[in-house]
XYZ file of C-alpha atoms in Angstrom:
505
model
C 134.616 146.409 91.472
C 136.040 145.955 87.972
C 137.864 148.848 86.361
C 137.142 147.730 82.803
C 133.700 148.839 81.681
C 132.317 148.944 78.139
C 131.571 151.315 76.506
C 132.967 153.750 79.066
C 136.646 152.759 78.756
C 136.500 149.681 76.520
C 135.648 149.291 72.845
C 135.150 145.521 73.095
C 136.166 142.680 75.412
C 136.364 139.538 73.261
C 137.555 136.068 74.292
C 141.098 134.867 73.574
C 142.800 131.502 73.634
C 146.251 132.899 74.419
C 147.712 136.294 75.323
C 150.979 137.715 76.564
C 153.624 140.417 76.376
C 156.924 140.582 74.488
C 159.583 142.927 75.847
C 161.866 144.803 73.441
C 162.369 144.535 69.712
C 164.549 141.420 69.731
C 161.747 139.162 70.990
C 158.956 140.944 69.086
C 160.699 141.028 65.720
C 161.651 137.358 66.077
C 158.065 136.423 66.969
C 156.606 138.416 64.089
C 159.105 136.938 61.635
C 158.231 133.381 62.683
C 154.472 134.005 62.643
C 154.515 135.793 59.283
C 156.578 132.967 57.774
C 153.700 130.592 58.618
C 150.925 132.879 57.339
C 148.572 131.082 54.975
C 146.226 133.784 53.691
C 147.057 137.340 54.761
C 149.229 139.670 56.809
C 147.987 143.111 57.879
C 150.452 145.732 59.116
C 149.458 149.155 60.467
C 152.020 151.610 61.781
C 153.245 155.128 62.352
C 156.378 154.365 60.326
C 157.763 151.531 58.197
C 161.229 151.119 56.705
C 161.891 148.649 53.905
C 165.288 147.735 55.369
C 164.174 147.260 58.982
C 166.099 144.172 60.075
C 163.910 141.605 61.846
C 166.610 139.064 62.734
C 170.196 139.716 63.822
C 173.419 137.829 64.354
C 173.439 134.044 64.030
C 169.665 133.956 63.528
C 169.995 136.184 60.487
C 172.890 134.156 59.101
C 170.958 130.885 59.335
C 167.590 132.233 58.124
C 166.159 130.586 55.015
C 164.379 133.796 53.969
C 165.519 137.434 53.797
C 165.578 139.207 57.161
C 164.828 142.800 56.138
C 161.162 143.761 56.167
C 160.297 144.372 52.524
C 162.460 141.606 51.074
C 161.023 139.174 53.642
C 157.394 140.015 52.852
C 158.042 139.902 49.129
C 159.667 136.476 49.488
C 156.647 135.205 51.421
C 154.349 136.270 48.577
C 156.595 134.629 46.007
C 156.602 131.393 48.010
C 152.854 131.292 48.720
C 150.513 132.214 45.828
C 147.563 132.476 48.245
C 149.203 135.084 50.502
C 148.252 138.768 50.473
C 150.070 141.472 52.432
C 148.478 144.840 53.211
C 150.523 147.653 54.798
C 148.910 150.846 56.080
C 151.214 153.690 57.139
C 150.508 157.153 58.477
C 150.845 159.725 55.697
C 153.355 161.698 57.735
C 153.639 165.465 58.028
C 156.356 167.252 56.066
C 158.204 167.992 59.310
C 159.141 164.280 59.411
C 160.195 164.094 55.755
C 163.933 163.918 56.429
C 163.372 161.015 58.838
C 161.458 158.849 56.342
C 162.404 156.752 53.321
C 162.357 158.610 50.026
C 159.689 157.474 47.529
C 158.492 154.844 49.977
C 155.140 154.037 48.373
C 156.889 153.428 45.052
C 159.545 151.282 46.705
C 156.946 149.097 48.430
C 154.486 148.850 45.527
C 156.587 148.931 42.348
C 159.442 146.601 43.319
C 157.434 143.780 44.895
C 154.819 141.124 44.223
C 151.400 142.361 43.094
C 149.857 140.783 46.199
C 151.861 143.092 48.446
C 150.068 146.435 48.728
C 151.261 149.512 50.609
C 149.183 152.633 51.221
C 149.565 155.902 53.118
C 146.612 156.849 55.314
C 145.880 160.530 55.908
C 142.215 160.064 56.832
C 142.425 161.500 60.345
C 141.384 164.800 61.871
C 143.499 167.843 61.087
C 146.673 168.098 63.129
C 146.560 164.454 64.202
C 148.405 161.300 63.186
C 147.723 157.591 62.829
C 149.804 156.150 65.661
C 148.458 152.596 66.008
C 151.106 149.860 65.649
C 149.714 146.384 65.072
C 150.095 143.278 62.938
C 147.525 140.600 62.118
C 148.291 137.088 60.861
C 145.382 135.207 59.200
C 142.793 136.765 61.512
C 143.922 134.567 64.425
C 147.085 136.188 65.819
C 147.661 139.894 66.457
C 150.547 141.890 67.884
C 149.925 145.406 69.198
C 151.872 147.886 71.251
C 154.514 150.558 70.806
C 156.915 148.986 68.314
C 157.013 150.054 64.684
C 158.800 148.042 61.990
C 161.318 150.745 61.213
C 164.781 152.128 61.763
C 166.377 152.221 65.251
C 163.761 150.204 67.122
C 165.622 146.928 67.696
C 167.326 146.101 70.988
C 167.592 143.159 73.353
C 166.818 143.214 77.061
C 170.438 143.743 78.072
C 170.535 147.318 76.704
C 174.332 147.253 76.592
C 176.782 149.661 74.964
C 178.339 148.885 72.668
C 176.198 146.231 70.989
C 177.280 145.453 67.418
C 173.837 144.017 66.622
C 172.077 147.260 67.560
C 172.631 149.207 64.392
C 170.556 150.555 61.544
C 171.944 151.108 58.047
C 175.427 150.385 59.359
C 175.273 153.007 62.113
C 174.953 152.204 65.825
C 171.897 153.604 67.588
C 171.076 154.107 71.228
C 169.540 151.415 73.475
C 165.782 151.244 72.993
C 163.063 149.780 75.236
C 159.469 148.946 74.265
C 156.644 146.438 74.704
C 154.364 144.564 72.327
C 151.397 142.429 73.365
C 150.110 139.422 71.454
C 146.650 137.873 71.419
C 145.303 134.712 69.793
C 141.651 134.063 68.968
C 139.464 134.739 65.967
C 136.983 136.969 67.792
C 139.558 139.241 69.428
C 141.807 139.416 66.372
C 138.715 139.846 64.215
C 137.984 143.115 65.977
C 141.452 144.408 65.102
C 141.045 143.111 61.553
C 137.795 145.065 61.218
C 139.599 148.206 62.416
C 142.288 147.733 59.769
C 139.707 147.067 57.043
C 137.740 150.191 57.963
C 140.879 152.348 57.876
C 142.008 150.747 54.603
C 138.674 151.499 52.945
C 138.550 155.055 54.317
C 142.069 155.705 53.015
C 140.957 154.745 49.513
C 141.982 151.111 49.373
C 138.479 149.745 48.872
C 136.899 146.776 50.670
C 139.086 143.870 51.770
C 137.988 140.286 51.125
C 139.822 138.345 53.823
C 139.263 134.586 54.169
C 138.743 132.877 57.514
C 141.565 130.529 58.444
C 141.132 127.388 60.525
C 142.322 127.721 64.150
C 145.892 126.491 64.541
C 147.567 128.626 67.228
C 145.744 127.723 70.457
C 149.002 126.957 72.290
C 150.978 129.854 70.824
C 153.958 130.757 73.049
C 156.674 132.890 71.400
C 160.202 132.821 72.762
C 160.821 135.190 75.650
C 157.156 136.084 76.214
C 155.421 136.636 79.533
C 152.162 134.715 79.186
C 148.981 136.281 80.570
C 146.539 133.566 81.687
C 143.252 135.187 80.741
C 140.137 134.198 78.822
C 139.361 137.748 77.648
C 141.127 140.962 76.723
C 139.797 144.502 76.461
C 140.580 146.700 73.472
C 140.446 150.484 73.867
C 140.989 153.304 71.391
C 141.723 156.927 70.912
C 140.026 157.882 67.664
C 137.986 161.002 66.844
C 136.701 159.201 63.718
C 135.679 156.094 65.650
C 136.984 153.300 63.429
C 135.634 150.760 62.674
C 131.977 151.481 63.382
C 132.081 155.210 62.800
C 131.085 156.292 66.314
C 133.015 159.563 66.684
C 135.255 160.802 69.464
C 136.334 157.524 71.038
C 138.654 158.378 73.957
C 138.451 155.084 75.762
C 142.188 154.970 76.560
C 142.163 158.225 78.519
C 139.085 157.135 80.450
C 140.702 153.765 81.160
C 143.823 155.421 82.573
C 141.740 157.858 84.614
C 139.489 155.142 86.040
C 142.414 152.857 86.879
C 144.349 155.650 88.612
C 141.282 156.677 90.598
C 140.697 153.068 91.740
C 144.349 152.387 92.616
C 144.788 151.213 96.207
C 148.548 150.803 96.617
C 150.572 150.875 93.381
C 150.775 152.569 89.991
C 153.654 151.572 87.704
C 153.956 153.434 84.391
C 156.352 153.285 81.459
C 155.818 156.012 78.889
C 157.761 157.792 76.194
C 156.218 161.115 77.250
C 154.267 162.440 80.230
C 152.772 165.721 79.062
C 148.993 165.201 79.287
C 147.527 168.022 81.335
C 144.318 166.108 82.017
C 146.061 162.916 83.086
C 148.366 164.928 85.312
C 145.258 166.355 86.962
C 143.871 162.832 87.461
C 147.069 161.736 89.218
C 147.086 164.858 91.391
C 143.440 164.393 92.335
C 144.191 160.846 93.486
C 147.226 162.052 95.453
C 145.212 164.804 97.127
C 142.051 162.769 97.782
C 141.337 162.792 101.536
C 141.026 159.492 103.337
C 142.413 157.386 100.491
C 145.162 154.794 100.847
C 148.788 155.784 100.286
C 150.174 154.957 96.845
C 153.544 154.069 95.414
C 153.685 155.742 91.987
C 156.715 154.721 89.941
C 157.111 156.219 86.454
C 159.898 155.383 83.975
C 160.309 157.864 81.113
C 163.018 159.212 78.826
C 165.894 161.203 80.220
C 165.524 163.993 77.687
C 164.103 164.817 74.295
C 166.069 163.535 71.298
C 165.659 166.692 69.215
C 164.863 170.392 69.665
C 161.576 169.685 67.847
C 160.684 167.101 70.488
C 161.756 169.352 73.354
C 159.576 172.200 72.121
C 156.633 169.969 71.300
C 156.641 167.829 74.449
C 159.544 168.608 76.805
C 158.276 171.792 78.435
C 154.747 170.459 78.899
C 156.196 167.317 80.464
C 158.431 169.361 82.775
C 155.378 171.262 83.999
C 153.408 168.066 84.676
C 156.349 166.518 86.548
C 156.855 169.647 88.665
C 153.167 169.722 89.601
C 153.091 166.018 90.461
C 156.148 166.302 92.701
C 154.684 169.318 94.442
C 151.384 167.502 95.024
C 153.120 164.457 96.550
C 155.437 166.432 98.831
C 154.466 166.111 102.486
C 151.971 163.296 101.877
C 152.100 159.564 102.621
C 152.285 158.873 98.913
C 155.606 157.936 97.322
C 156.283 159.326 93.841
C 159.359 158.220 91.919
C 160.086 159.410 88.370
C 163.071 157.755 86.754
C 165.082 157.236 83.615
C 167.437 154.331 82.959
C 170.958 154.094 81.556
C 172.438 151.232 79.537
C 175.013 148.742 80.743
C 178.647 149.420 79.841
C 181.538 146.985 79.471
C 183.580 148.564 82.275
C 180.622 149.582 84.512
C 181.365 153.269 83.880
C 178.550 155.800 83.748
C 177.319 155.972 80.124
C 176.937 159.320 78.390
C 173.390 158.595 77.162
C 170.231 156.957 78.467
C 168.180 154.038 77.216
C 165.335 155.389 75.105
C 161.991 154.517 76.724
C 159.367 154.051 74.017
C 156.922 151.758 75.858
C 153.360 152.782 76.678
C 152.024 150.721 79.583
C 150.552 150.917 83.056
C 150.108 148.409 85.883
C 147.749 149.160 88.756
C 147.852 147.117 91.985
C 149.177 144.141 89.977
C 145.560 143.543 88.962
C 145.321 145.584 85.750
C 147.800 145.817 82.883
C 147.394 147.950 79.767
C 149.853 147.948 76.832
C 149.489 149.817 73.579
C 150.473 152.647 71.296
C 149.171 155.584 73.362
C 151.665 157.875 75.060
C 150.558 159.958 78.027
C 150.326 163.094 75.913
C 147.400 165.310 75.024
C 147.646 164.114 71.417
C 147.680 160.371 72.129
C 144.806 160.645 74.582
C 142.819 163.099 72.471
C 143.197 163.279 68.685
C 145.614 160.660 67.325
C 144.462 157.144 66.499
C 145.696 154.724 69.171
C 145.015 151.160 70.283
C 145.616 149.526 73.683
C 144.969 146.031 75.016
C 144.159 145.559 78.714
C 143.720 142.624 81.069
C 142.286 142.705 84.585
C 142.422 139.954 87.193
C 139.191 138.774 88.775
C 140.478 138.176 92.321
C 143.575 139.220 94.267
C 146.488 136.902 93.707
C 144.932 134.824 90.937
C 147.030 133.433 88.069
C 146.651 136.583 85.995
C 147.525 138.824 88.950
C 150.656 136.789 89.594
C 151.624 137.060 85.917
C 151.211 140.854 86.012
C 153.334 140.941 89.179
C 156.067 138.878 87.465
C 156.053 141.154 84.434
C 156.394 144.257 86.617
C 159.352 142.782 88.488
C 160.958 141.650 85.232
C 160.661 145.171 83.828
C 162.047 146.823 86.958
C 164.898 144.294 87.034
C 165.646 145.080 83.382
C 165.746 148.820 84.045
C 167.978 148.307 87.080
C 170.203 145.843 85.267
C 169.704 143.311 88.048
C 168.935 139.634 87.560
C 165.976 139.805 89.910
C 164.685 142.865 91.739
C 162.688 142.099 94.871
C 162.543 144.716 97.651
C 162.235 143.540 101.239
C 158.653 143.117 102.404
C 158.936 146.052 104.821
C 160.159 148.508 102.164
C 157.921 150.377 99.815
C 158.700 150.157 96.109
C 159.507 153.815 95.477
C 161.651 154.064 98.625
C 163.664 151.056 97.442
C 164.048 152.374 93.898
C 164.984 155.885 94.995
C 167.592 154.472 97.379
C 169.140 152.380 94.616
C 169.045 155.324 92.203
C 170.630 157.697 94.722
C 173.469 155.238 95.341
C 173.697 154.437 91.618
C 173.362 150.781 92.427
C 171.805 149.506 89.261
C 170.865 151.570 86.235
C 167.824 153.596 87.335
C 168.365 157.315 87.886
C 166.132 160.022 89.358
C 164.689 162.068 86.501
C 166.084 165.644 86.622
C 163.066 167.438 85.142
C 162.269 170.220 85.530
C 165.820 171.436 84.971
C 166.903 175.029 85.619
C 166.553 175.739 81.907
C 163.046 174.306 81.851
C 162.046 176.306 84.934
C 163.270 179.481 83.251
C 161.250 178.724 80.130
C 158.168 177.792 82.156
C 158.339 181.172 83.903
C 157.455 182.888 80.620
C 155.687 180.152 78.586
C 152.639 178.042 79.329
C 153.414 175.013 77.125
C 149.849 173.739 77.384
C 148.770 176.778 75.358
C 151.007 175.803 72.438
C 149.357 173.788 69.657
C 152.085 171.109 69.422
C 150.325 168.690 71.757
C 146.586 169.427 71.515
C 143.940 167.457 73.367
C 141.066 168.364 71.041
C 140.319 168.926 67.391
C 140.887 172.612 66.692
C 137.951 173.835 64.640
C 138.802 177.522 64.357
C 141.360 177.313 61.522
C 142.032 174.052 59.737
C 144.427 175.615 57.236
C 147.226 176.082 59.756
C 149.764 173.383 60.472
C 150.034 172.241 64.055
C 153.808 172.307 63.648
C 154.282 175.548 61.719
C 151.665 177.436 63.710
C 153.166 176.077 66.913
C 156.623 177.404 66.085
C 155.094 180.796 65.405
C 153.303 180.870 68.744
C 156.478 179.870 70.580
C 158.517 182.544 68.788
C 155.985 185.244 69.645
C 155.976 184.179 73.313
C 159.767 184.280 73.562
C 160.544 187.352 71.451
C 157.390 189.379 71.773
C 157.698 189.927 68.052
C 156.164 188.829 64.789
C 156.910 185.193 63.937
C 156.895 186.045 60.253
C 160.096 188.115 60.607
C 163.311 186.174 59.830
């Protein structure tokens, strides 16, 4: 029985001529640069964050490039070269808590210093307390990229994830290794659906209607460098969106339902990469599958970040994630299921243990090597409940078909990348999680067992229920729309810890 089912967990399932996955910013940025350079009529960019100086090409490629390699200069040069080209950029109108992490006067920089056919707009037309978190690009209505990668600072890395790497820097400063995924799809019908989503958001944000011409098909054999091709005739698009863009049907939570249905149907394997794992409801879905009587034993392998980057992130997500991880491990203990939760460290020149981990930013799941979903949605309450998100999913028709084999290859490529091995392939008589845990315990390769919940997290969880804090909500709070999810959240946390009034000090 198929897992994909519209409208239950799918917005639409249009045909494609080509589809695949790009791993890490090096391959994605290169592919986007090449595709945008060939754009004839329009480029649409939607994201959580953009930076004008995001560098799309590095090293020798940058030195030999005929056009600028930083985002804004590149797009402006394309408009100057092609009088028929229009560029539309739609960015989340971020909360003040992120102000120090964003470019100053960005709208003015993008709109006042560039060609008139390059238009940038902030989009704050989402439910209170939410964000626009979709990350996609459209070229001439025929090619689209979507996934977890924004065109901004500190997102570029190659698949080696080595330290040091002189090419992995932003604004002259080195940044940590960074891992992510971006899918691509080709076909006017599939890309047209994403184009309609962008146009609906653009109009709702105040940009007015978009008149976008239809380009002649020219990318049927599209195959970007480094991609894993997915031999499929159709893809499924799924959303999180309380406003229901583009058709205005409210409360679309197709991504959560897709994850829940796929986990429930899993027969032998669930492989997940996610920036965060704090969704209470998805944790319950995993535990229900683990505890279900009479069901087949699963290998559940999850790769996430080692730790939060900032105190803000730890408060907002870290404690909730620690609780979910603790509950999952408890549920799997004593069962036939194998649960492995890992982080990964970068490669070093002398093979010493690095002092930081590779940042996992990908949002993907593979089930039984038959279903693959890639997108912008983290496994948080927010991403699965109130933020705007977009995922693309493929599902094989029969066991071991061409698509199933491609999904299998991608999974092994990703695990090999995280281990730092040329090719990971456990013996036939060893289960995946047993093999990975053995390698991690012996520190053979670069995977490590995730330490959460730590002693500090256990102590905090003894007095705080993080799911009751409004940092990571799973629903639109209707009782008081005047309070900030961030400011109010800090007040709640302070009152829980101190027993006092958050307004003092």
